[in-house]
XYZ file of C-alpha atoms in Angstrom:
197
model
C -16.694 -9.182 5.240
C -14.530 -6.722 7.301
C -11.328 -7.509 5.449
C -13.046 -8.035 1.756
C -13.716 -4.817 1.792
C -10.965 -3.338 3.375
C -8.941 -5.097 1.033
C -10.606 -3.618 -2.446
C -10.066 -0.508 -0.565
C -6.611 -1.128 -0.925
C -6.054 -2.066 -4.139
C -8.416 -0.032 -5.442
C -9.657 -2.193 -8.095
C -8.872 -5.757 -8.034
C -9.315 -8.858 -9.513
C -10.787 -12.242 -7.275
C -7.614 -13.635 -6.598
C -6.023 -10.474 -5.790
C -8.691 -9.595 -3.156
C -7.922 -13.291 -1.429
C -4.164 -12.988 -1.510
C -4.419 -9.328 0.526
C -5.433 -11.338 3.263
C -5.369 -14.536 2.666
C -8.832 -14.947 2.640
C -11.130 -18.233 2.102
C -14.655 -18.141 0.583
C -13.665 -15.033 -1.029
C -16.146 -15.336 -4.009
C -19.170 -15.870 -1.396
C -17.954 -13.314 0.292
C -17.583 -10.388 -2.843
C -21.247 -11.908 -4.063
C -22.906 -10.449 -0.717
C -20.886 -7.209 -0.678
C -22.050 -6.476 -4.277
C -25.528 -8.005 -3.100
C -25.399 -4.995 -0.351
C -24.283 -2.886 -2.841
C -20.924 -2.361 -1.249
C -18.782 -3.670 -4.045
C -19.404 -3.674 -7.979
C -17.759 -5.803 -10.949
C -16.874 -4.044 -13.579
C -14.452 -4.433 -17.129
C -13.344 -2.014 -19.227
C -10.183 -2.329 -21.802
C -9.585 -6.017 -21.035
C -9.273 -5.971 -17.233
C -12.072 -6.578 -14.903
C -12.355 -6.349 -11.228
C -14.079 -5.221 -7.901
C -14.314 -1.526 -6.544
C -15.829 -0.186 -3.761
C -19.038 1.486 -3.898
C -19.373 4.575 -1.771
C -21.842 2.904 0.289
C -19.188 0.160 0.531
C -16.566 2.969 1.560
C -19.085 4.187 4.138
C -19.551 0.468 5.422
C -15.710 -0.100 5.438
C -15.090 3.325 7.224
C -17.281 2.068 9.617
C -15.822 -1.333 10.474
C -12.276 0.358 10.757
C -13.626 2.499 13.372
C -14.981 -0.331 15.261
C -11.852 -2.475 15.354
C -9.730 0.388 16.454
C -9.331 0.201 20.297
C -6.456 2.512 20.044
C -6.186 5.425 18.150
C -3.413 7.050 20.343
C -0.885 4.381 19.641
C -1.336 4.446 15.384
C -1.329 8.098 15.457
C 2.025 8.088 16.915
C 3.187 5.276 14.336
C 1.671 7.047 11.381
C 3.776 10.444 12.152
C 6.742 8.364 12.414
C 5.757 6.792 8.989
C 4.901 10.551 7.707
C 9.093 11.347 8.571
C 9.913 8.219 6.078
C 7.110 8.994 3.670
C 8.692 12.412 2.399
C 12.492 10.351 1.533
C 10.377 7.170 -0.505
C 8.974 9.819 -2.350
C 12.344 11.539 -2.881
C 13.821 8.264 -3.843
C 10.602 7.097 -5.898
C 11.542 10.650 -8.204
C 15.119 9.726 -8.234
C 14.362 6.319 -9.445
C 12.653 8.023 -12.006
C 13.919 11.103 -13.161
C 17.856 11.806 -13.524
C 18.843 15.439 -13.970
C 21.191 16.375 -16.538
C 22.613 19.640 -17.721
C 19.937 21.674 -19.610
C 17.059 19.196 -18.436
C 16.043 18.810 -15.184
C 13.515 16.501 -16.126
C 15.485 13.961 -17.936
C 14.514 10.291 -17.366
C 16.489 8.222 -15.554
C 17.804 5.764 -18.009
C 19.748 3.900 -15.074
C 22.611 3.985 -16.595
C 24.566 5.512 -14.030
C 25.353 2.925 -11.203
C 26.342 5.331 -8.627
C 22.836 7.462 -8.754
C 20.944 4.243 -8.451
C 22.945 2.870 -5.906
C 22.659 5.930 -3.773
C 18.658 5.714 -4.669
C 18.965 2.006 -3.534
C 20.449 3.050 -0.003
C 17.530 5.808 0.594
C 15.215 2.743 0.226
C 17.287 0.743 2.880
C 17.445 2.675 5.213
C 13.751 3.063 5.180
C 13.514 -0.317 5.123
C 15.306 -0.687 8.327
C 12.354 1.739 9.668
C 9.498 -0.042 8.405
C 10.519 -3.404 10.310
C 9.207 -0.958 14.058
C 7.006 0.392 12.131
C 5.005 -2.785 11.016
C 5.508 -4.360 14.387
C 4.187 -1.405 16.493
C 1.542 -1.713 13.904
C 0.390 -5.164 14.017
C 0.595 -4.725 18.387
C -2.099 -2.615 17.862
C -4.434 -4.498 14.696
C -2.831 -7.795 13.024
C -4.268 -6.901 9.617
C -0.783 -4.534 9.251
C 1.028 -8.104 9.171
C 3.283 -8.201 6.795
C 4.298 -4.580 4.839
C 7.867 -4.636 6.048
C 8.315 -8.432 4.497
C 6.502 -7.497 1.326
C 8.756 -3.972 1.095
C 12.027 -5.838 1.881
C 11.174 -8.247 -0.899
C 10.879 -5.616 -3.570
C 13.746 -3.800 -2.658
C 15.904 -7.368 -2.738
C 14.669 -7.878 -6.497
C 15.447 -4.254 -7.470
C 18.779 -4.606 -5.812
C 19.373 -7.746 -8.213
C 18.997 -5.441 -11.258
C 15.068 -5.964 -11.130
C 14.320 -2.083 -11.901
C 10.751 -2.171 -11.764
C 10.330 -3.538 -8.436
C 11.407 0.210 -6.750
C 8.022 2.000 -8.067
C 6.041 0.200 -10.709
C 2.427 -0.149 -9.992
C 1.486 -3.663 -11.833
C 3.811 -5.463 -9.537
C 4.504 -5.383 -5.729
C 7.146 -3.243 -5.593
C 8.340 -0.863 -2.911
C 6.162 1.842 -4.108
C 3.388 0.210 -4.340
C 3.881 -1.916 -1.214
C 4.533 1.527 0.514
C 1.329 3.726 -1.243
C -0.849 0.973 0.431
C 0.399 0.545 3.634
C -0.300 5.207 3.794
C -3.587 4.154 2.225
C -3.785 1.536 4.901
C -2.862 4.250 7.623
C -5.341 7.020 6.419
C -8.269 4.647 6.351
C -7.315 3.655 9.870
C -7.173 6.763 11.103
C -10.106 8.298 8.850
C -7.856 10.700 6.945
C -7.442 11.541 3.755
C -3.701 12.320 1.999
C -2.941 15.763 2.050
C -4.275 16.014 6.074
């Protein structure tokens, strides 16, 4: 049950097969039936997608279970500020990839037509790349559930490399954004913060 709910947490609202994939899970319908039968998950549609979300009393019970499997704290606070020193340049490059100033607008999308900006966006998301590989492992040391990020991240960033350009930050596939904004999510819930703390 642990993980079901941990991973709706994550995706915030998600469809069955979704839910399974996070972590590989079996019996996953049985599984969401007696969350939502504890009233710790609810289905829902609206503007033709449907999925699971958490219920706050689902929160509560996730919150809780984290807790319980953390035997220590000490060692993912020190991996989570290392994350937080990465965290500020994928948002820098996530605004780059998005937003290319020109003269008289600051605010102009980026139309990625200019090679050399997207290439030097490209190389801020490398190097943190090359982080993420200690971070995950130091990670997954500590709780194997945090299997798997740095694979996930390095796949994005090879299909936006290959001209793919929504794999550096759109949120309906799993690109390095995305793949990033879950593992902090991940992180906070771990460590029973919220962002901003």
């Amino acid at each position: 049950m642990h993980l079901v709910l941990h991973a709706i947490r994550l995706l915030g609202f998600a469809d069955r097969k979704a839910i399974a994939q996070r972590f590989d899970l079996r019996d996953v319908d049985n599984l969401l039936k007696d969350a939502e039968a504890r009233g710790w998950a609810t289905y829902s549609s609206f503007a033709g997608t449907s999925g699971w979300s958490l219920t706050e009393a689902g929160r509560a019970e996730n919150e809780r279970l984290l807790k319980a499997e953390l035997t220590d704290v000490d060692a993912i606070r020190k991996v989570y500020a290392d994350f937080l020193l990465l965290n500020g340049m994928l948002q820098q490059a996530c605004t780059d990839w998005q937003l290319r100033p020109v003269d008289g607008d600051p605010l102009a999308a980026n139309d990625h037509s200019d090679a050399a900006w997207d290439a030097g966006v490209l190389h801020e998301l490398k190097v943190i790349d090359g982080a993420l590989g200690s971070i995950t492992r130091r990670l997954t040391e500590v709780l194997p559930r945090f299997d798997g990020y740095d694979r996930r991240f390095a796949q994005a960033l090879a299909r936006a490399t290959a001209g793919e350009t929504a794999w550096v930050d759109r949120s309906d596939v799993d690109s390095c954004h995305r793949v990033w904004f879950e593992l902090h999510e991940d992180l906070l819930a771990t460590l029973n913060l919220h962002r901003g703390d």
